[in-house]
Short mmCIF file of C-alpha atoms and ligand atoms in Angstrom, two decimals:
data_model
loop_
_atom_site.label_atom_id
_atom_site.label_comp_id
_atom_site.label_asym_id
_atom_site.label_seq_id
_atom_site.Cartn_x
_atom_site.Cartn_y
_atom_site.Cartn_z
CA MET B 13 0.00 0.00 0.00
CA SER B 14 1.66 3.16 -1.12
CA ALA B 15 1.51 6.74 0.11
CA PRO B 16 -0.63 9.17 -1.86
CA THR B 17 1.21 11.08 -4.57
CA LEU B 18 1.22 14.81 -4.01
CA PRO B 19 3.10 17.29 -6.18
CA SER B 20 6.41 18.59 -4.94
CA LEU B 21 6.29 21.98 -3.21
CA SER B 22 9.18 24.41 -3.44
CA PHE B 23 9.57 28.08 -2.58
CA ALA B 24 10.70 31.05 -4.60
CA LYS B 25 11.16 34.75 -4.07
CA THR B 26 9.09 35.50 -7.14
CA ALA B 27 7.51 33.51 -9.98
CA PRO B 28 10.00 31.34 -11.88
CA SER B 29 10.27 32.14 -15.59
CA ARG B 30 9.29 28.61 -16.61
CA THR B 31 5.88 27.68 -15.25
CA ASP B 32 2.62 26.55 -16.84
CA ALA B 33 0.33 28.70 -14.74
CA VAL B 34 0.55 31.42 -12.12
CA VAL B 35 -2.12 31.73 -9.44
CA ILE B 36 -2.85 35.29 -8.32
CA GLY B 37 -5.49 36.72 -5.99
CA VAL B 38 -8.47 38.95 -6.68
CA SER B 39 -10.16 41.08 -4.05
CA GLY B 40 -12.25 44.26 -4.22
CA THR B 41 -15.42 44.27 -6.33
CA ALA B 42 -16.43 43.02 -9.78
CA GLU B 43 -16.36 46.61 -11.10
CA ALA B 44 -13.07 47.45 -9.47
CA PRO B 45 -11.06 44.27 -8.96
CA VAL B 46 -7.87 44.54 -6.92
CA VAL B 47 -5.00 42.30 -7.97
CA ILE B 48 -3.08 40.52 -5.20
CA GLY B 49 0.30 38.88 -5.54
CA ALA B 50 0.81 39.18 -9.32
CA PRO B 51 4.58 39.17 -10.03
CA ALA B 52 5.66 42.11 -12.21
CA ALA B 53 6.88 39.89 -15.05
CA VAL B 54 3.58 38.02 -15.13
CA THR B 55 1.55 41.25 -15.15
CA LYS B 56 3.66 42.40 -18.07
CA ALA B 57 3.17 39.14 -19.95
CA VAL B 58 -0.62 39.26 -19.57
CA GLU B 59 -0.80 42.92 -20.55
CA LYS B 60 1.25 42.21 -23.65
CA THR B 61 -0.84 39.19 -24.65
CA GLN B 62 -4.18 40.83 -23.93
CA GLY B 63 -3.31 44.37 -24.92
CA ARG B 64 -4.82 46.08 -21.85
CA PRO B 65 -4.12 46.55 -18.13
CA LEU B 66 -4.42 43.48 -15.89
CA THR B 67 -7.32 44.91 -13.85
CA GLU B 68 -9.18 45.50 -17.12
CA VAL B 69 -8.47 41.94 -18.21
CA LEU B 70 -9.80 40.62 -14.91
CA ARG B 71 -12.92 42.77 -15.05
CA ALA B 72 -13.67 41.67 -18.62
CA ALA B 73 -13.15 38.03 -17.67
CA GLY B 74 -15.62 38.44 -14.80
CA ALA B 75 -13.00 37.54 -12.17
CA SER B 76 -14.70 37.51 -8.79
CA ALA B 77 -13.45 38.18 -5.26
CA THR B 78 -15.73 35.45 -3.89
CA VAL B 79 -13.35 33.16 -2.01
CA GLY B 80 -12.31 30.20 -4.13
CA THR B 81 -13.90 31.20 -7.47
CA THR B 82 -11.40 30.90 -10.32
CA GLN B 83 -10.88 32.33 -13.81
CA ILE B 84 -8.29 31.02 -16.23
CA ILE B 85 -6.75 33.74 -18.42
CA LEU B 86 -4.35 33.47 -21.35
CA ALA B 87 -1.10 35.17 -20.38
CA GLY B 88 1.16 34.02 -23.20
CA LYS B 89 1.64 31.10 -25.58
CA ASP B 90 2.52 28.67 -22.81
CA LEU B 91 1.40 30.62 -19.78
CA ARG B 92 -1.97 30.80 -18.04
CA LEU B 93 -3.02 33.08 -15.25
CA ILE B 94 -5.38 31.66 -12.66
CA ALA B 95 -7.19 34.44 -10.82
CA VAL B 96 -8.73 33.24 -7.58
CA GLY B 97 -11.08 35.15 -5.28
CA LEU B 98 -9.67 36.07 -1.88
CA GLY B 99 -12.68 37.94 -0.45
CA GLU B 100 -13.26 41.66 -0.20
CA ASP B 101 -10.94 42.28 2.76
CA GLU B 102 -7.52 41.05 3.81
CA PRO B 103 -7.82 37.24 3.49
CA THR B 104 -7.71 35.07 6.62
CA PRO B 105 -5.64 31.86 6.67
CA PRO B 106 -8.74 29.64 6.13
CA GLN B 107 -9.71 31.81 3.13
CA LEU B 108 -6.19 31.48 1.73
CA ARG B 109 -6.30 27.71 2.25
CA THR B 110 -9.60 27.50 0.33
CA ALA B 111 -8.37 29.81 -2.45
CA ALA B 112 -5.04 28.05 -2.98
CA ALA B 113 -6.78 24.67 -3.11
CA SER B 114 -9.45 25.83 -5.57
CA ALA B 115 -6.84 27.44 -7.82
CA VAL B 116 -4.60 24.37 -7.91
CA ARG B 117 -7.61 22.16 -8.60
CA ALA B 118 -8.61 24.47 -11.47
CA ALA B 119 -5.04 24.36 -12.79
CA GLY B 120 -5.31 20.57 -12.90
CA SER B 121 -7.69 20.96 -15.86
CA LEU B 122 -4.97 22.52 -18.05
CA ALA B 123 -3.22 19.28 -18.99
CA ASP B 124 -3.21 15.56 -18.27
CA LYS B 125 0.17 15.49 -16.62
CA GLY B 126 3.40 17.24 -15.81
CA LEU B 127 2.03 20.70 -14.95
CA SER B 128 4.12 23.06 -12.90
CA ILE B 129 2.03 25.66 -11.09
CA THR B 130 3.17 28.80 -9.30
CA VAL B 131 1.08 30.13 -6.42
CA SER B 132 1.61 33.83 -5.81
CA LEU B 133 -0.90 35.13 -3.27
CA ALA B 134 1.23 37.63 -1.30
CA ALA B 135 0.98 35.28 1.69
CA THR B 136 4.21 36.14 3.47
CA GLU B 137 3.00 36.11 7.08
CA PRO B 138 3.78 32.69 8.59
CA GLU B 139 0.17 31.64 9.26
CA ALA B 140 -0.86 32.76 5.78
CA ALA B 141 2.06 30.95 4.14
CA GLN B 142 1.23 27.76 6.05
CA ALA B 143 -2.40 27.94 4.93
CA VAL B 144 -1.39 28.45 1.29
CA ALA B 145 0.97 25.46 1.38
CA GLU B 146 -1.73 23.25 2.94
CA GLY B 147 -4.36 24.43 0.47
CA ALA B 148 -2.15 24.12 -2.60
CA LEU B 149 -1.13 20.55 -1.77
CA LEU B 150 -4.57 19.41 -0.64
CA GLY B 151 -6.19 20.94 -3.73
CA ALA B 152 -3.91 18.65 -5.71
CA TYR B 153 -4.87 15.55 -3.73
CA ARG B 154 -6.86 13.01 -5.62
CA TYR B 155 -7.42 9.32 -5.07
CA ALA B 156 -5.94 7.51 -8.04
CA PRO B 157 -8.37 4.90 -9.36
CA ILE B 158 -7.24 1.31 -9.20
CA SER B 159 -7.05 0.78 -12.91
CA SER B 160 -5.39 -1.21 -15.64
CA LYS B 161 -4.69 2.15 -17.31
CA ASP B 162 -2.03 4.63 -16.34
CA THR B 163 -3.52 7.62 -14.50
CA PRO B 164 -0.80 10.22 -13.92
CA HIS B 165 -1.39 13.23 -11.71
CA PRO B 166 -1.92 16.43 -13.75
CA VAL B 167 0.04 18.63 -11.36
CA ALA B 168 3.68 17.58 -10.93
CA ALA B 169 5.16 20.56 -9.12
CA ILE B 170 4.02 23.60 -7.20
CA THR B 171 6.14 26.66 -6.50
CA GLN B 172 4.95 28.88 -3.67
CA VAL B 173 6.01 32.51 -3.86
CA THR B 174 7.13 33.55 -0.39
CA GLY B 175 8.97 36.77 -1.17
CA GLY B 176 12.12 35.08 0.10
CA LYS B 177 10.95 35.34 3.72
CA ARG B 178 12.47 32.64 5.90
CA GLU B 179 9.64 32.61 8.45
CA ALA B 180 7.13 32.18 5.65
CA GLU B 181 9.09 29.25 4.22
CA GLN B 182 9.41 27.59 7.61
CA ALA B 183 5.67 27.92 8.19
CA ALA B 184 4.91 26.61 4.70
CA THR B 185 7.21 23.64 5.35
CA TYR B 186 5.19 22.95 8.51
CA GLY B 187 2.06 23.17 6.35
CA THR B 188 3.55 20.61 3.98
CA VAL B 189 3.83 18.10 6.83
CA VAL B 190 0.23 18.78 7.86
CA ALA B 191 -1.01 18.42 4.27
CA LYS B 192 0.88 15.16 3.77
CA ALA B 193 -0.67 13.74 6.94
CA ILE B 194 -4.15 14.77 5.81
CA ALA B 195 -3.55 13.23 2.38
CA GLN B 196 -2.40 9.98 4.00
CA ALA B 197 -5.53 9.82 6.15
CA ARG B 198 -7.66 10.47 3.04
CA GLU B 199 -5.87 7.75 1.14
CA TRP B 200 -6.49 5.12 3.85
CA VAL B 201 -10.17 6.08 3.99
CA ASN B 202 -10.48 5.92 0.20
CA LEU B 203 -8.91 2.49 -0.14
CA PRO B 204 -11.60 -0.15 -0.68
CA PRO B 205 -12.36 -2.41 2.29
CA ASN B 206 -11.37 -5.59 0.45
CA LEU B 207 -7.83 -4.20 0.33
CA LEU B 208 -7.76 -2.28 3.60
CA HIS B 209 -8.88 -4.61 6.38
CA PRO B 210 -7.50 -4.94 9.91
CA ALA B 211 -4.35 -6.90 9.05
CA THR B 212 -3.41 -4.79 6.02
CA PHE B 213 -4.30 -1.55 7.80
CA ALA B 214 -2.07 -2.53 10.73
CA GLU B 215 0.75 -3.35 8.30
CA ALA B 216 0.23 0.02 6.61
CA ALA B 217 0.43 1.72 10.01
CA LYS B 218 3.80 0.02 10.58
CA ASP B 219 5.09 1.01 7.14
CA HIS B 220 3.94 4.56 7.68
CA ALA B 221 5.93 4.89 10.90
CA ARG B 222 9.10 3.46 9.36
CA ASP B 223 11.97 6.00 9.27
CA SER B 224 10.28 8.10 11.92
CA ARG B 225 10.54 8.47 15.67
CA VAL B 226 7.25 6.63 16.13
CA ALA B 227 7.35 3.11 17.57
CA VAL B 228 4.54 0.76 16.56
CA GLU B 229 3.22 -2.37 18.24
CA VAL B 230 0.45 -4.52 16.81
CA LEU B 231 -1.70 -6.89 18.85
CA ASP B 232 -3.16 -9.66 16.68
CA GLU B 233 -6.23 -11.72 17.54
CA LYS B 234 -4.26 -14.09 19.78
CA ALA B 235 -2.72 -11.24 21.75
CA LEU B 236 -6.13 -9.56 21.97
CA ALA B 237 -7.64 -12.75 23.41
CA LYS B 238 -4.80 -13.06 25.90
CA GLY B 239 -5.26 -9.43 26.96
CA GLY B 240 -9.02 -9.73 27.37
CA TYR B 241 -10.06 -7.23 24.72
CA GLY B 242 -13.67 -8.43 24.61
CA GLY B 243 -15.03 -5.41 22.74
CA ILE B 244 -12.60 -5.56 19.81
CA LEU B 245 -12.81 -9.37 19.56
CA SER B 246 -16.61 -9.45 19.65
CA VAL B 247 -17.00 -6.79 16.98
CA GLY B 248 -14.38 -8.43 14.77
CA GLY B 249 -15.71 -11.93 15.37
CA GLY B 250 -18.11 -11.96 12.43
CA SER B 251 -15.36 -11.47 9.87
CA SER B 252 -12.84 -13.99 8.56
CA ARG B 253 -10.35 -11.10 8.66
CA PRO B 254 -9.41 -10.93 12.35
CA PRO B 255 -9.09 -7.69 14.34
CA ARG B 256 -5.99 -5.82 15.45
CA LEU B 257 -5.03 -3.20 17.99
CA VAL B 258 -2.27 -0.85 16.84
CA ARG B 259 -0.38 1.16 19.44
CA CYS B 260 2.01 3.93 18.38
CA SER B 261 4.20 5.94 20.65
CA TYR B 262 6.27 9.04 20.20
CA ALA B 263 8.16 10.07 23.31
CA PRO B 264 10.53 12.98 22.69
CA ARG B 265 12.97 14.20 25.30
CA GLY B 266 11.75 17.16 27.33
CA ALA B 267 8.03 16.55 26.76
CA LYS B 268 5.93 17.80 29.67
CA THR B 269 2.54 16.55 28.52
CA HIS B 270 1.45 13.08 27.52
CA ILE B 271 -1.50 12.92 25.15
CA ALA B 272 -3.30 9.70 24.28
CA ILE B 273 -5.22 9.69 21.00
CA ILE B 274 -7.61 6.88 20.11
CA GLY B 275 -9.20 6.39 16.69
CA LYS B 276 -12.05 4.13 15.60
CA GLY B 277 -10.81 1.68 12.98
CA ILE B 278 -13.82 -0.24 11.64
CA THR B 279 -12.53 -1.07 8.18
CA PHE B 280 -16.08 -1.78 7.04
CA ASP B 281 -19.29 -1.33 8.99
CA SER B 282 -22.10 -3.42 7.54
CA GLY B 283 -23.97 -3.08 10.83
CA GLY B 284 -23.36 -6.76 11.57
CA LEU B 285 -26.49 -8.81 12.38
CA ASN B 286 -28.36 -5.50 12.80
CA ILE B 287 -27.48 -5.03 9.16
CA LYS B 288 -27.65 -1.57 7.63
CA PRO B 289 -29.86 -0.79 4.63
CA GLY B 290 -27.88 -0.54 1.39
CA ASP B 291 -27.92 3.23 1.19
CA SER B 292 -26.46 3.63 4.67
CA MET B 293 -23.83 0.96 4.06
CA SER B 294 -22.46 2.41 0.84
CA THR B 295 -20.00 4.82 2.49
CA MET B 296 -19.04 2.58 5.42
CA LYS B 297 -15.46 2.05 4.29
CA CYS B 298 -15.02 5.44 5.96
CA ASP B 299 -15.63 3.96 9.40
CA MET B 300 -11.88 3.77 10.06
CA ALA B 301 -11.37 7.51 9.52
CA GLY B 302 -10.66 8.08 13.23
CA ALA B 303 -7.88 5.49 13.20
CA ALA B 304 -6.49 6.99 9.99
CA ALA B 305 -6.48 10.43 11.63
CA VAL B 306 -4.62 9.40 14.79
CA LEU B 307 -2.03 7.35 12.88
CA ALA B 308 -1.34 10.09 10.35
CA ALA B 309 -1.27 12.82 13.01
CA THR B 310 1.16 10.90 15.24
CA ARG B 311 3.71 10.62 12.49
CA ALA B 312 3.31 14.29 11.59
CA ILE B 313 3.74 15.35 15.24
CA ALA B 314 6.97 13.34 15.34
CA GLU B 315 8.15 14.73 12.01
CA LEU B 316 7.55 18.26 13.26
CA GLY B 317 9.53 17.37 16.39
CA LEU B 318 6.81 18.72 18.70
CA ARG B 319 7.88 18.25 22.29
CA VAL B 320 4.83 16.39 23.50
CA LYS B 321 4.50 12.71 24.24
CA VAL B 322 1.86 10.98 22.13
CA THR B 323 0.46 7.49 22.46
CA ALA B 324 -1.99 6.54 19.75
CA TYR B 325 -4.31 3.54 19.74
CA ALA B 326 -6.17 2.30 16.69
CA PRO B 327 -8.54 -0.62 17.34
CA MET B 328 -9.24 -2.24 13.96
CA ALA B 329 -12.05 -4.64 13.14
CA GLU B 330 -14.48 -5.46 10.37
CA ASN B 331 -18.16 -5.51 11.40
CA LEU B 332 -19.87 -8.26 9.40
CA PRO B 333 -22.79 -10.63 9.93
CA SER B 334 -22.03 -14.36 9.99
CA ASP B 335 -22.50 -17.39 12.20
CA THR B 336 -19.59 -16.19 14.30
CA ALA B 337 -20.86 -12.61 14.57
CA TYR B 338 -21.72 -11.15 17.96
CA ARG B 339 -25.42 -10.78 18.64
CA PRO B 340 -27.64 -8.09 20.10
CA SER B 341 -28.16 -9.24 23.74
CA ASP B 342 -24.70 -10.83 23.99
CA VAL B 343 -22.87 -9.87 27.18
CA LEU B 344 -19.23 -8.93 26.55
CA THR B 345 -16.40 -8.64 29.04
CA MET B 346 -14.42 -5.60 28.04
CA TYR B 347 -10.71 -4.86 28.57
CA GLY B 348 -10.44 -4.09 32.29
CA GLY B 349 -13.42 -6.28 33.26
CA THR B 350 -16.53 -4.11 32.78
CA THR B 351 -19.37 -6.17 31.33
CA VAL B 352 -21.59 -4.81 28.57
CA GLU B 353 -24.90 -5.97 27.17
CA ASN B 354 -24.77 -5.40 23.42
CA GLY B 355 -27.82 -3.39 22.44
CA ASN B 356 -27.25 -3.35 18.70
CA SER B 357 -24.45 -4.85 16.62
CA ASP B 358 -24.37 -1.62 14.57
CA ALA B 359 -23.26 0.28 17.68
CA GLU B 360 -19.87 -1.43 17.29
CA GLY B 361 -17.65 1.65 17.39
CA ARG B 362 -18.14 2.36 21.08
CA LEU B 363 -17.17 -1.23 21.91
CA VAL B 364 -13.81 -1.21 20.12
CA MET B 365 -13.18 2.32 21.42
CA ALA B 366 -14.03 1.34 25.01
CA ASP B 367 -11.36 -1.40 25.01
CA ALA B 368 -8.77 1.01 23.61
CA LEU B 369 -9.74 3.81 26.02
CA ALA B 370 -9.50 1.47 29.01
CA ARG B 371 -6.09 0.32 27.80
CA ALA B 372 -4.93 3.90 27.20
CA THR B 373 -5.73 4.96 30.78
CA GLU B 374 -3.12 2.45 31.98
CA ASP B 375 -0.41 4.59 30.33
CA LYS B 376 -1.43 7.42 32.70
CA PRO B 377 -1.71 10.12 30.03
CA ASP B 378 -2.48 13.71 31.04
CA LEU B 379 -5.37 13.76 28.64
CA ILE B 380 -7.18 11.52 26.20
CA LEU B 381 -8.69 12.53 22.91
CA ASP B 382 -10.70 10.12 20.84
CA VAL B 383 -11.79 10.44 17.23
CA ALA B 384 -14.56 8.31 15.80
CA THR B 385 -17.16 8.13 13.05
CA LEU B 386 -19.39 7.12 15.91
CA THR B 387 -23.03 8.03 15.32
CA GLY B 388 -25.45 8.89 12.56
CA ALA B 389 -27.17 10.94 15.27
CA CYS B 390 -24.25 13.38 15.34
CA MET B 391 -24.79 13.96 11.62
CA VAL B 392 -28.48 14.54 12.21
CA ALA B 393 -27.54 17.12 14.85
CA LEU B 394 -24.72 18.97 13.09
CA GLY B 395 -24.89 18.09 9.40
CA SER B 396 -22.17 16.69 7.17
CA ASP B 397 -19.47 19.31 7.67
CA ILE B 398 -19.28 19.75 11.44
CA ALA B 399 -17.81 17.37 14.02
CA GLY B 400 -19.30 17.12 17.51
CA VAL B 401 -17.05 17.59 20.54
CA MET B 402 -17.97 16.13 23.92
CA GLY B 403 -15.96 15.39 27.05
CA ASN B 404 -15.63 15.25 30.82
CA ASP B 405 -13.60 18.45 31.13
CA GLU B 406 -14.83 21.79 29.86
CA ASP B 407 -11.35 23.28 29.56
CA LEU B 408 -10.16 20.42 27.38
CA VAL B 409 -13.25 20.70 25.16
CA ASP B 410 -12.49 24.41 24.80
CA GLN B 411 -8.86 23.63 23.91
CA VAL B 412 -9.99 21.18 21.24
CA LEU B 413 -12.40 23.75 19.79
CA ALA B 414 -9.64 26.36 19.73
CA ALA B 415 -7.25 23.91 18.02
CA ALA B 416 -9.96 23.10 15.45
CA GLU B 417 -10.55 26.76 14.78
CA SER B 418 -6.85 27.44 14.21
CA ALA B 419 -6.60 24.35 12.00
CA GLY B 420 -9.58 25.42 9.88
CA GLU B 421 -11.86 22.54 10.89
CA LYS B 422 -15.49 23.00 11.88
CA MET B 423 -16.36 21.54 15.27
CA TRP B 424 -19.14 22.28 17.73
CA PRO B 425 -19.66 21.32 21.38
CA LEU B 426 -22.42 18.91 22.42
CA PRO B 427 -23.34 18.06 26.01
CA ILE B 428 -23.12 14.78 27.90
CA PRO B 429 -26.01 15.21 30.32
CA GLU B 430 -25.21 14.08 33.88
CA ASP B 431 -28.01 11.55 33.92
CA ALA B 432 -27.14 10.11 30.48
CA VAL B 433 -25.34 7.10 31.88
CA GLY B 434 -28.54 6.27 33.82
CA GLU B 435 -30.07 5.46 30.43
CA LEU B 436 -27.39 2.83 29.84
CA LYS B 437 -28.48 0.49 32.65
CA SER B 438 -28.70 -3.19 31.88
CA PRO B 439 -30.49 -5.90 33.85
CA VAL B 440 -27.88 -8.45 32.74
CA ALA B 441 -24.53 -6.57 32.76
CA ASP B 442 -22.76 -3.54 34.21
CA LEU B 443 -23.84 -1.40 31.24
CA LYS B 444 -25.86 -1.53 28.07
CA SER B 445 -24.10 -0.31 24.91
CA THR B 446 -27.08 1.67 23.58
CA GLY B 447 -29.48 4.24 25.03
CA PRO B 448 -32.48 6.08 23.60
CA ARG B 449 -32.45 6.84 19.87
CA MET B 450 -33.00 10.57 20.31
CA GLY B 451 -29.73 12.20 21.27
CA GLY B 452 -27.80 9.11 20.20
CA ALA B 453 -24.48 10.97 19.92
CA LEU B 454 -24.68 11.94 23.59
CA TYR B 455 -25.42 8.40 24.83
CA ALA B 456 -22.56 7.03 22.76
CA ALA B 457 -20.27 9.58 24.43
CA ALA B 458 -21.73 8.78 27.87
CA PHE B 459 -20.87 5.13 27.21
CA LEU B 460 -17.26 5.97 26.27
CA GLN B 461 -16.93 8.16 29.36
CA GLU B 462 -17.34 5.04 31.52
CA PHE B 463 -13.99 3.78 30.21
CA VAL B 464 -11.69 6.78 30.73
CA ALA B 465 -11.64 6.65 34.55
CA ASP B 466 -10.77 10.12 35.86
CA VAL B 467 -8.47 11.18 33.01
CA ASP B 468 -9.40 14.46 31.25
CA TRP B 469 -11.02 13.33 28.03
CA ALA B 470 -12.57 14.78 24.90
CA HIS B 471 -14.41 12.89 22.20
CA LEU B 472 -14.72 13.96 18.55
CA ASP B 473 -17.62 12.45 16.62
CA ILE B 474 -16.58 12.89 12.97
CA ALA B 475 -19.38 10.82 11.38
CA GLY B 476 -20.37 13.86 9.29
CA PRO B 477 -17.11 15.41 8.06
CA ALA B 478 -15.02 12.22 7.65
CA PHE B 479 -16.35 11.46 4.20
CA ARG B 480 -17.51 13.86 1.53
CA GLU B 481 -20.13 12.64 -0.91
CA GLY B 482 -20.49 15.88 -2.88
CA ALA B 483 -18.13 17.56 -5.33
CA PRO B 484 -14.75 18.79 -4.03
CA LYS B 485 -14.87 22.21 -2.38
CA GLY B 486 -11.87 24.27 -1.35
CA HIS B 487 -9.31 21.93 0.21
CA HIS B 488 -11.94 19.22 0.78
CA SER B 489 -11.80 16.46 -1.79
CA THR B 490 -14.58 13.97 -2.50
CA GLY B 491 -14.34 10.81 -0.39
CA GLY B 492 -12.06 10.71 2.63
CA THR B 493 -11.34 14.20 3.95
CA GLY B 494 -8.63 13.65 6.56
CA SER B 495 -10.98 15.10 9.16
CA ALA B 496 -9.42 15.76 12.60
CA VAL B 497 -5.79 15.35 11.46
CA ALA B 498 -5.08 19.09 11.43
CA THR B 499 -6.85 19.58 14.76
CA LEU B 500 -4.87 16.77 16.41
CA ILE B 501 -1.60 18.31 15.22
CA ALA B 502 -2.66 21.80 16.33
CA LEU B 503 -3.71 20.47 19.73
CA ALA B 504 -0.39 18.66 20.16
CA GLN B 505 1.37 21.88 19.27
CA SER B 506 -0.60 23.76 21.90
CA TYR B 507 0.72 21.32 24.54
CA ALA B 508 4.29 21.19 23.22
CA SER B 509 6.99 22.45 25.58
N1 BES Z 16 -20.45 3.91 11.71
C1 BES Z 16 -21.75 4.25 12.18
C2 BES Z 16 -21.98 5.76 12.28
C3 BES Z 16 -21.92 6.55 11.01
C4 BES Z 16 -23.08 6.86 10.33
C5 BES Z 16 -20.71 7.03 10.53
C6 BES Z 16 -23.01 7.60 9.17
C7 BES Z 16 -20.65 7.78 9.37
C8 BES Z 16 -21.79 8.07 8.68
C9 BES Z 16 -21.98 3.63 13.55
O1 BES Z 16 -21.29 2.47 13.83
C10 BES Z 16 -23.43 3.34 13.68
O2 BES Z 16 -23.93 2.61 12.88
N2 BES Z 16 -24.07 3.86 14.69
C11 BES Z 16 -25.45 3.65 14.92
C12 BES Z 16 -25.67 3.48 16.41
C13 BES Z 16 -27.06 2.99 16.80
C14 BES Z 16 -27.26 1.58 16.32
C15 BES Z 16 -27.20 3.06 18.29
C16 BES Z 16 -26.22 4.86 14.42
O3 BES Z 16 -25.74 5.98 14.56
O4 BES Z 16 -27.30 4.66 13.85
ZN1 ZN Z 17 -22.26 0.70 13.14
ZN1 ZN Z 18 -19.49 2.24 12.77
#
């Protein structure tokens, strides 16, 4: 399983003379467009080709300042100008990320392969330069079809104009690491579930950590049985492809905080015996997006050398119906001994997560963050673009929301009512895995909370944003989105010493 191919990203003081297209910004109004970032030589080339001033050319072409809208303009025999909207005012980093991505995606239509694109958006402040690098690379991400035909990537190289500022280049290099991690998470999510199943996913996790400061351990089904991981084993029991638990650790010298991150890794969620209807099952290869996010983020955190200790857990299982599948009404003994009456075999995520959370508390982390495509109810509450954040510590929830905001991801707090766990009583076990249907995201979180002991904990339900069914938009591609990766990295950075 290979890493996704992204174009190379290099930096330049101004636009190189040999490039297929130059991306510039447009702000102001349709009547009076303001050009942002156009290198002098490029302005000259366009004016010569078109025979009038650049602002005139843009106005005639209908170039708009609406963030992310693009216009392709002839600037010479072998040169195109891509004018992208940056909004009416000074663009924010998220606006720059969106604009750079949209422009690079538009540039991808210019040829089948080998394009070299220059991005010149006057983004020389570090945060702006980082956002442009992330956007430019993520706009170029695409999942290559598994095909008997050759399908090269249209964009081969991107040059980011940084005005020669060192701080901008450092920040953009940081953005490159973030973008690569997001692309890796997308790629794992996009791989079909016949190819990415627990054993191959665990192998991919090992490969991914090779040549990094991340150590990886994999528990196979025998080790899981020996350790008493009843949740992971029960959920994975219906599939001939046995489950795994991947543990990654990055422990740099001088770290003052230890963060545990846990990601749901259901490589396919059919619902099990409580089988899903076809329409709901069609996107369920995305049910390992949480695991993909924590694995990709851990490597990125190590690559960036952030001084924070990270232990990541990715419980991996395939939820299928069969004669060996777990049943609704089965009583499971979870890692650590808590017994659970299974309410519904489609509520499998909380069971694999509970085992991993209970295991993670033994490492005595300062805080735990979990990421899971956990409930359809969270999507009903917040829609397809926003993740729900819940937890047992208000300050930590606030920190996560702040990290999400700085990383350009949409997240919103949801409550775990105090009496929620009262709805998870079982007459036959310590707990029941499911509560009332209404407010399902909150009961799922209340269930997880029972497994984190007294460690500060926040839970991200990414059922909505993990997988995009619509057309690509800004830096979001269709399919796997890499949801939560940027937030995890930003959060780690906020705790780095
Ligand atoms: N993997 C699903 C949640 C999901 C739904 C993720 C849509 C992404 C998009 C999860 O395992 C699930 O099926 N949850 C059930 C729980 C219910 C049976 C208590 C749900 O939300 O319906
Ligand atoms: Zn399910
Ligand atoms: Zn699921």
